[in-house]
Every structure is written in structure tokens, then in C-alpha cells.
Short mmCIF file of C-alpha atoms in Angstrom, two decimals:
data_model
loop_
_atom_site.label_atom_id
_atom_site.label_comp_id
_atom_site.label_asym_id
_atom_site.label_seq_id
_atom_site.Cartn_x
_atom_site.Cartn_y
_atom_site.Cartn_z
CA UNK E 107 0.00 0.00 0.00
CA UNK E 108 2.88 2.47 0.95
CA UNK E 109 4.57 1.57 -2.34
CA UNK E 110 1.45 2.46 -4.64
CA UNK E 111 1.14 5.57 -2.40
CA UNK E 112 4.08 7.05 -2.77
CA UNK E 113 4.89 5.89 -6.11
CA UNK E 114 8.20 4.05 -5.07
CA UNK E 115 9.44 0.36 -4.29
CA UNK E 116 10.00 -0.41 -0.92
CA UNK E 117 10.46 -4.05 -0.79
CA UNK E 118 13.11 -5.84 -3.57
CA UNK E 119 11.52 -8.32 -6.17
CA UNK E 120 12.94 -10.94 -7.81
CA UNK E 121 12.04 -12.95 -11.20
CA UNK E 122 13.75 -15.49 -13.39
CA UNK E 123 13.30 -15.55 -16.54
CA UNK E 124 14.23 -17.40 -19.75
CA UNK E 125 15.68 -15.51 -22.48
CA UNK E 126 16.24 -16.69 -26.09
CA UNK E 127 19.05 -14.51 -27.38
CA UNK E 128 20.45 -13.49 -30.68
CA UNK E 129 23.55 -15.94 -30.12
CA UNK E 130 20.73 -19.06 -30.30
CA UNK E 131 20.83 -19.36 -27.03
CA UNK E 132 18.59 -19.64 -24.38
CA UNK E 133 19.87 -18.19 -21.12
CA UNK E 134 18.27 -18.38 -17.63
CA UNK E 135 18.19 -14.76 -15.59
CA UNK E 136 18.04 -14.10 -12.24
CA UNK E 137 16.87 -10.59 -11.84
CA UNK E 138 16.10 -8.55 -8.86
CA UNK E 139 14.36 -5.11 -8.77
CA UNK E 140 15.86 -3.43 -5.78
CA UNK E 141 14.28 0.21 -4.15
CA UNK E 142 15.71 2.70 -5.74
CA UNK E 143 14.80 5.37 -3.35
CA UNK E 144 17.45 7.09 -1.41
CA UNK E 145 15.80 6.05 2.15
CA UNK E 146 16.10 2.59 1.38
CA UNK E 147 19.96 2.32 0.35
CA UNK E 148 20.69 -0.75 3.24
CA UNK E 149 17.86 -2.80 0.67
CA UNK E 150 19.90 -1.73 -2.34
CA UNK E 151 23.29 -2.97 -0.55
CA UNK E 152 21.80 -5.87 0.27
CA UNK E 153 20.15 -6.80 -3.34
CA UNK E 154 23.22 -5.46 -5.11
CA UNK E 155 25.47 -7.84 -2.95
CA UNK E 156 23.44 -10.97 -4.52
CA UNK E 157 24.30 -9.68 -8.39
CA UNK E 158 27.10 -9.59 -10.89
CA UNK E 159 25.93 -6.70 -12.89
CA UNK E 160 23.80 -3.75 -12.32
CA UNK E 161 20.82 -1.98 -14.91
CA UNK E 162 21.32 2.20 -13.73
CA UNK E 163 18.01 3.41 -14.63
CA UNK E 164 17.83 6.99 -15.09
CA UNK E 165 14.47 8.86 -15.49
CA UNK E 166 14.59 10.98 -18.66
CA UNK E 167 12.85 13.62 -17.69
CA UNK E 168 14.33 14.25 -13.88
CA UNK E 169 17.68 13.18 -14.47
CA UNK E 170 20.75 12.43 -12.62
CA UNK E 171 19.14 12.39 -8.87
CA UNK E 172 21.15 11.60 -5.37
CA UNK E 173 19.85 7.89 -5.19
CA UNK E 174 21.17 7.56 -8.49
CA UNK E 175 24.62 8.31 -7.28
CA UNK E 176 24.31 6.76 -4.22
CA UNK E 177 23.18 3.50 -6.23
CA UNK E 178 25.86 3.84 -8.47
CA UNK E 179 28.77 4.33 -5.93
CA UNK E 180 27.82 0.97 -3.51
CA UNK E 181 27.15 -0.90 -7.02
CA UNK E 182 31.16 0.51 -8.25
CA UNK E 183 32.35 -0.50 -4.70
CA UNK E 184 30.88 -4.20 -5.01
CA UNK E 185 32.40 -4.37 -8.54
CA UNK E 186 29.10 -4.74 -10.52
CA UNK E 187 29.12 -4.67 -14.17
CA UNK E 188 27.12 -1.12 -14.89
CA UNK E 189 24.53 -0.68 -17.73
CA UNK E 190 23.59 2.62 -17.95
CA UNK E 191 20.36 3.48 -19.21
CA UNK E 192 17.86 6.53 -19.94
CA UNK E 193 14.28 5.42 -19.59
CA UNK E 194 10.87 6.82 -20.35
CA UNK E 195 12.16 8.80 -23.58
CA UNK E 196 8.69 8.66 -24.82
CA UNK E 197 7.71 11.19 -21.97
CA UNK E 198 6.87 14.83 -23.19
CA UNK E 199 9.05 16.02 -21.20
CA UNK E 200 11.81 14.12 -21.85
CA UNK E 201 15.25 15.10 -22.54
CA UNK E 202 17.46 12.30 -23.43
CA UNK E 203 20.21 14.54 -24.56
CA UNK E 204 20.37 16.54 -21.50
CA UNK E 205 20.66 13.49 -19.57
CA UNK E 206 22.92 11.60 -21.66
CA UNK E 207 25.52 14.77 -20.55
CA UNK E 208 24.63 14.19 -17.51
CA UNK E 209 25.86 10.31 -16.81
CA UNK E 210 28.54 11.48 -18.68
CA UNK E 211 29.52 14.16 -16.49
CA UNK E 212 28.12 13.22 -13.07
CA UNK E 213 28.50 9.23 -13.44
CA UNK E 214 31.57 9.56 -15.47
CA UNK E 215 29.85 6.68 -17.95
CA UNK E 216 30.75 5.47 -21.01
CA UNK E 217 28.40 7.69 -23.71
CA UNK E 218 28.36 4.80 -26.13
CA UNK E 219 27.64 2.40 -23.45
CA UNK E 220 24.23 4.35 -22.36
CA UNK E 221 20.77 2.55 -23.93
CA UNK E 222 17.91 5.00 -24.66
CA UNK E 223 14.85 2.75 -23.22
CA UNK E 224 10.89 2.70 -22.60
CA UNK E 225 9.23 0.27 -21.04
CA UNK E 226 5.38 1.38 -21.57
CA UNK E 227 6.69 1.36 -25.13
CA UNK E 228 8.67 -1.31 -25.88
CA UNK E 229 11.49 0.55 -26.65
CA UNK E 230 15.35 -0.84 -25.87
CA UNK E 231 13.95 -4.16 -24.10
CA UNK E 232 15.62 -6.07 -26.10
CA UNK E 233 18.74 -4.55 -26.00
CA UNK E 234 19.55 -3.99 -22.63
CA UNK E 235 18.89 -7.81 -22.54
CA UNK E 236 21.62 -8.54 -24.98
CA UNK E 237 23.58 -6.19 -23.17
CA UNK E 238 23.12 -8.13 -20.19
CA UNK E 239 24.07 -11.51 -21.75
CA UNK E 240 27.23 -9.67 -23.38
CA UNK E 241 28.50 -8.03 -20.47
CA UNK E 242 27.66 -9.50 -17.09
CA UNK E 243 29.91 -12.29 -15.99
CA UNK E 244 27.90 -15.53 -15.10
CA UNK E 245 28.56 -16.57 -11.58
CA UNK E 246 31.48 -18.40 -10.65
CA UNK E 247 29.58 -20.52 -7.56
CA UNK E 248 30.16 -24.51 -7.08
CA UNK E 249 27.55 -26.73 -6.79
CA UNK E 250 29.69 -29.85 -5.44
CA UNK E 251 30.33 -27.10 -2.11
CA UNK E 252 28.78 -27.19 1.24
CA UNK E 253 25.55 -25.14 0.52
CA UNK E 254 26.55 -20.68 1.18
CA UNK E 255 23.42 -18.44 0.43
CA UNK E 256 23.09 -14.83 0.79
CA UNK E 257 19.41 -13.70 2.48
CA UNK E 258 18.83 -10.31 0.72
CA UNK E 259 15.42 -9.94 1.97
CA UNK E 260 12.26 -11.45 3.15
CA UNK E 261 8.71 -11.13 4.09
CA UNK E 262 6.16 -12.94 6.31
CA UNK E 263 3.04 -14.99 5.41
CA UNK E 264 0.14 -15.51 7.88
CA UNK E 265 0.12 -19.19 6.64
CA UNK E 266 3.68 -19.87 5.71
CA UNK E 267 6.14 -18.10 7.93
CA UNK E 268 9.02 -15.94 7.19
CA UNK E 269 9.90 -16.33 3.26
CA UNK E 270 13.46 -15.73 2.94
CA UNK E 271 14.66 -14.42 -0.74
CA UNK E 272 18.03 -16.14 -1.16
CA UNK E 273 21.04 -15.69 -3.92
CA UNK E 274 22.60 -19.54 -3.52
CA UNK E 275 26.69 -19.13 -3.86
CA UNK E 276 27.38 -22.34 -3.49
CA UNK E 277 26.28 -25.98 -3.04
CA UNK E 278 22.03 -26.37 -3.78
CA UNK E 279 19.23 -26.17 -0.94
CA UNK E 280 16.13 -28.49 -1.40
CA UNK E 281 12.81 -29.51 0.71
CA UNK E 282 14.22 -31.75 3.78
CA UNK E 283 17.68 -30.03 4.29
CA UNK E 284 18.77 -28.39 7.85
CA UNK E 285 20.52 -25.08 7.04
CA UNK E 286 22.30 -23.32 9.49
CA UNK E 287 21.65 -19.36 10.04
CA UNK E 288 25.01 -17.67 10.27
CA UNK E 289 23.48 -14.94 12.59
CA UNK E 290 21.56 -16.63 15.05
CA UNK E 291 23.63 -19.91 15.25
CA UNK E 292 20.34 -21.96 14.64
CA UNK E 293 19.46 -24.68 12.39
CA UNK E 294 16.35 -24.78 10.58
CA UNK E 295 14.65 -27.11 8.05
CA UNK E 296 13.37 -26.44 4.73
CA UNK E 297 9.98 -26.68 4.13
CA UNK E 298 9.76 -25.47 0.62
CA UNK E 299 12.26 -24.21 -2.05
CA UNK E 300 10.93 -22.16 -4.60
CA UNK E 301 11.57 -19.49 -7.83
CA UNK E 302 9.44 -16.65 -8.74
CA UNK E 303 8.30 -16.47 -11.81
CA UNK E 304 7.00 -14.02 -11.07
CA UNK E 305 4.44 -15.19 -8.57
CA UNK E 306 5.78 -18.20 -6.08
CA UNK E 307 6.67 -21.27 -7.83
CA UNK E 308 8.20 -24.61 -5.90
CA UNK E 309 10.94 -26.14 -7.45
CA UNK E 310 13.23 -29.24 -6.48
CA UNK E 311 15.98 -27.21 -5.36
CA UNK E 312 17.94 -24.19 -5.76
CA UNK E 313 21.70 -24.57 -6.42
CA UNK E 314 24.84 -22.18 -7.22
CA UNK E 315 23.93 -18.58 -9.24
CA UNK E 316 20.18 -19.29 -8.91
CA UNK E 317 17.98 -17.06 -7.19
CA UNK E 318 14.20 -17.63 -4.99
CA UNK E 319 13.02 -18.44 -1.96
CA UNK E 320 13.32 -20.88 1.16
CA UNK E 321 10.63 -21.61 4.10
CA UNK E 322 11.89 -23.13 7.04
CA UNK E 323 10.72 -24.66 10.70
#
């Protein structure tokens, strides 16, 4: 409710998705859509932590803003692969030029690396996909490794629990496993394992690069 109000995104999303690229192939991406408002920069940290590469959205009509160098500076320190692009260039009021000098200036990006984008039109979709598959590294976890997951967020359910978004590093998690919660020195078992797709979908297991969700008792 506070999210439609205010017109921002509080909690992070995640979705997988599979992508049939130019190359032939078909490629399986995790993607997570982190806040991007400047009170909520401990989300973005977290989110960003659980990612190789970063998308840099920038509005086209407001510009370079504070949370978008805040965003870019953890993203730089974590040592994300960053795609820079101006969206909503079908607005009246847009001024992709202006803002192009901008990242240029302020972000100190790449001009030939920025993608001019809409998403109510359809516009640079594609593209910033392919850029994607091009640039960001794929990740490096093993899945023969003692299971390592990063918890970048969660929420509770009045009939399932806590549901803990997870990035798994290394090893796999499935139903029946005890996992041990670095924090709290507990051990838990899982109850379900899951991807989102975008709504909650179970799935066997989860195992090195993927990311979804865990319940546990």
C-alpha cells in the first residue's frame, strides 16, 4: 500500500526468466528489482550484494538524482558490471540529450555504453537484454560445495512463515535439508524451495547462481 502511495518500491523483487538470445541461445536470468529510493539504500546494498551486474536506470525527464549516485557508488564498490540506461524517452518532457551529458559528467559513464529505453513502449527491451548476456559475468559458484546463500530480503506470510529471498553461492538447498543461520547460530529445516516467476513457484531445489526463496521450521 505504501509503495502504490508514494509511487516508489520499498520491498526488492525478484524474477527469473528465460531468455532466447540473438547468439541461439537460451539463457536463464536471475533478476532482482531493488528500491531505488534514497531512504532505502541498506535494501539496495543488500540486493546489489546478490548480483554480478547492475541496470542504472535513469528517469529521462528528472535526471541524474542523489539515489542515483548513491546506487551507483555501492554498485562501483561491489564491482558490478554497470549498464547505464535513460528510460521513459517517450515522456513529453523528456530530454534524453540533457541526460545523456549528464551520466557522462556526473557518473563519469561510457556515452556509447548508455541505452535510450521505454518500457510502456517497448522501446530498448531487447537490447539492454543482450547487453546483459554480453557483459555480465555468469557466476562463478560450485555446486559440489557445502551449501553458502546470501538472504537479501524477506517477508512474512500468515500461513507460511518468514519467506526468505536467497542468492545460492554455493552448493544447492532443497525440501528436507537443515541449514544453518550464520546470525543466530540456529538450524532450521526447509519446508519449501521455490523461484518466482513471477508469482511463487516450488521447485526441487535451488543450487549455485540461482535465485528464490526458502521456508523453514
Amino acid at each position: 500500500d505504501l509503495e502504490r502511495e508514494r509511487g516508489i518500491t520499498i520491498k526488492a523483487s525478484a524474477v527469473r526468466m528465460l531468455y532466447p538470445a540473438k547468439d541461439g541461445t537460451i539463457y536463464e536470468l536471475n533478476l532482482i528489482d531493488t528500491p531505488g529510493h534514497v531512504d532505502f539504500s541498506y535494501e539496495v546494498s543488500k540486493s546489489l550484494s546478490a548480483c554480478e551486474g547492475a541496470v542504472l536506470l535513469v528517469d529521462a525527464a528528472q535526471g541524474v538524482e542523489a539515489q542515483t549516485v548513491a546506487n551507483l557508488q555501492q554498485a562501483v564498490e561491489k564491482k558490478l558490471t554497470i549498464i547505464p540506461v535513460i528510460n521513459k524517452i517517450d515522456l513529453l518532457n523528456a530530454e534524453p540529450d540533457r541526460v545523456k551529458e549528464e551520466i557522462k559528467s556526473i557518473l563519469k559513464l561510457n556515452e556509447d555504453n548508455i541505452i535510450m529505453a521505454s518500457a510502456k513502449e517497448g522501446i530498448g527491451t531487447e537490447d539492454i537484454l543482450e547487453r546483459i548476456i554480453r557483459d555480465v559475468p555468469h557466476p562463478e559458484g560450485k555446486e559440489d560445495e557445502p551449501l553458502q546463500a546470501l538472504i537479501f530480503d524477506s517477508l512474512y506470510d500468515t500461513y507460511r512463515g518468514v519467506i526468505i529471498y536467497i542468492r545460492v553461492v554455493h552448493g544447492f538447498v532443497r525440501k528436507g535439508m537443515y541449514v544453518l543461520m550464520m546470525i543466530s547460530a540456529k538450524k532450521y529445516e526447509v519446508q519449501e524451495v521455490g523461484i518466482f516467476k513471477p508469482g511463487m513457484e516450488p521447485v526441487e531445489l535451488l543450487s549455485s547462481g540461482e535465485v528464490g526463496y526458502i521456508t523453514c521450521q
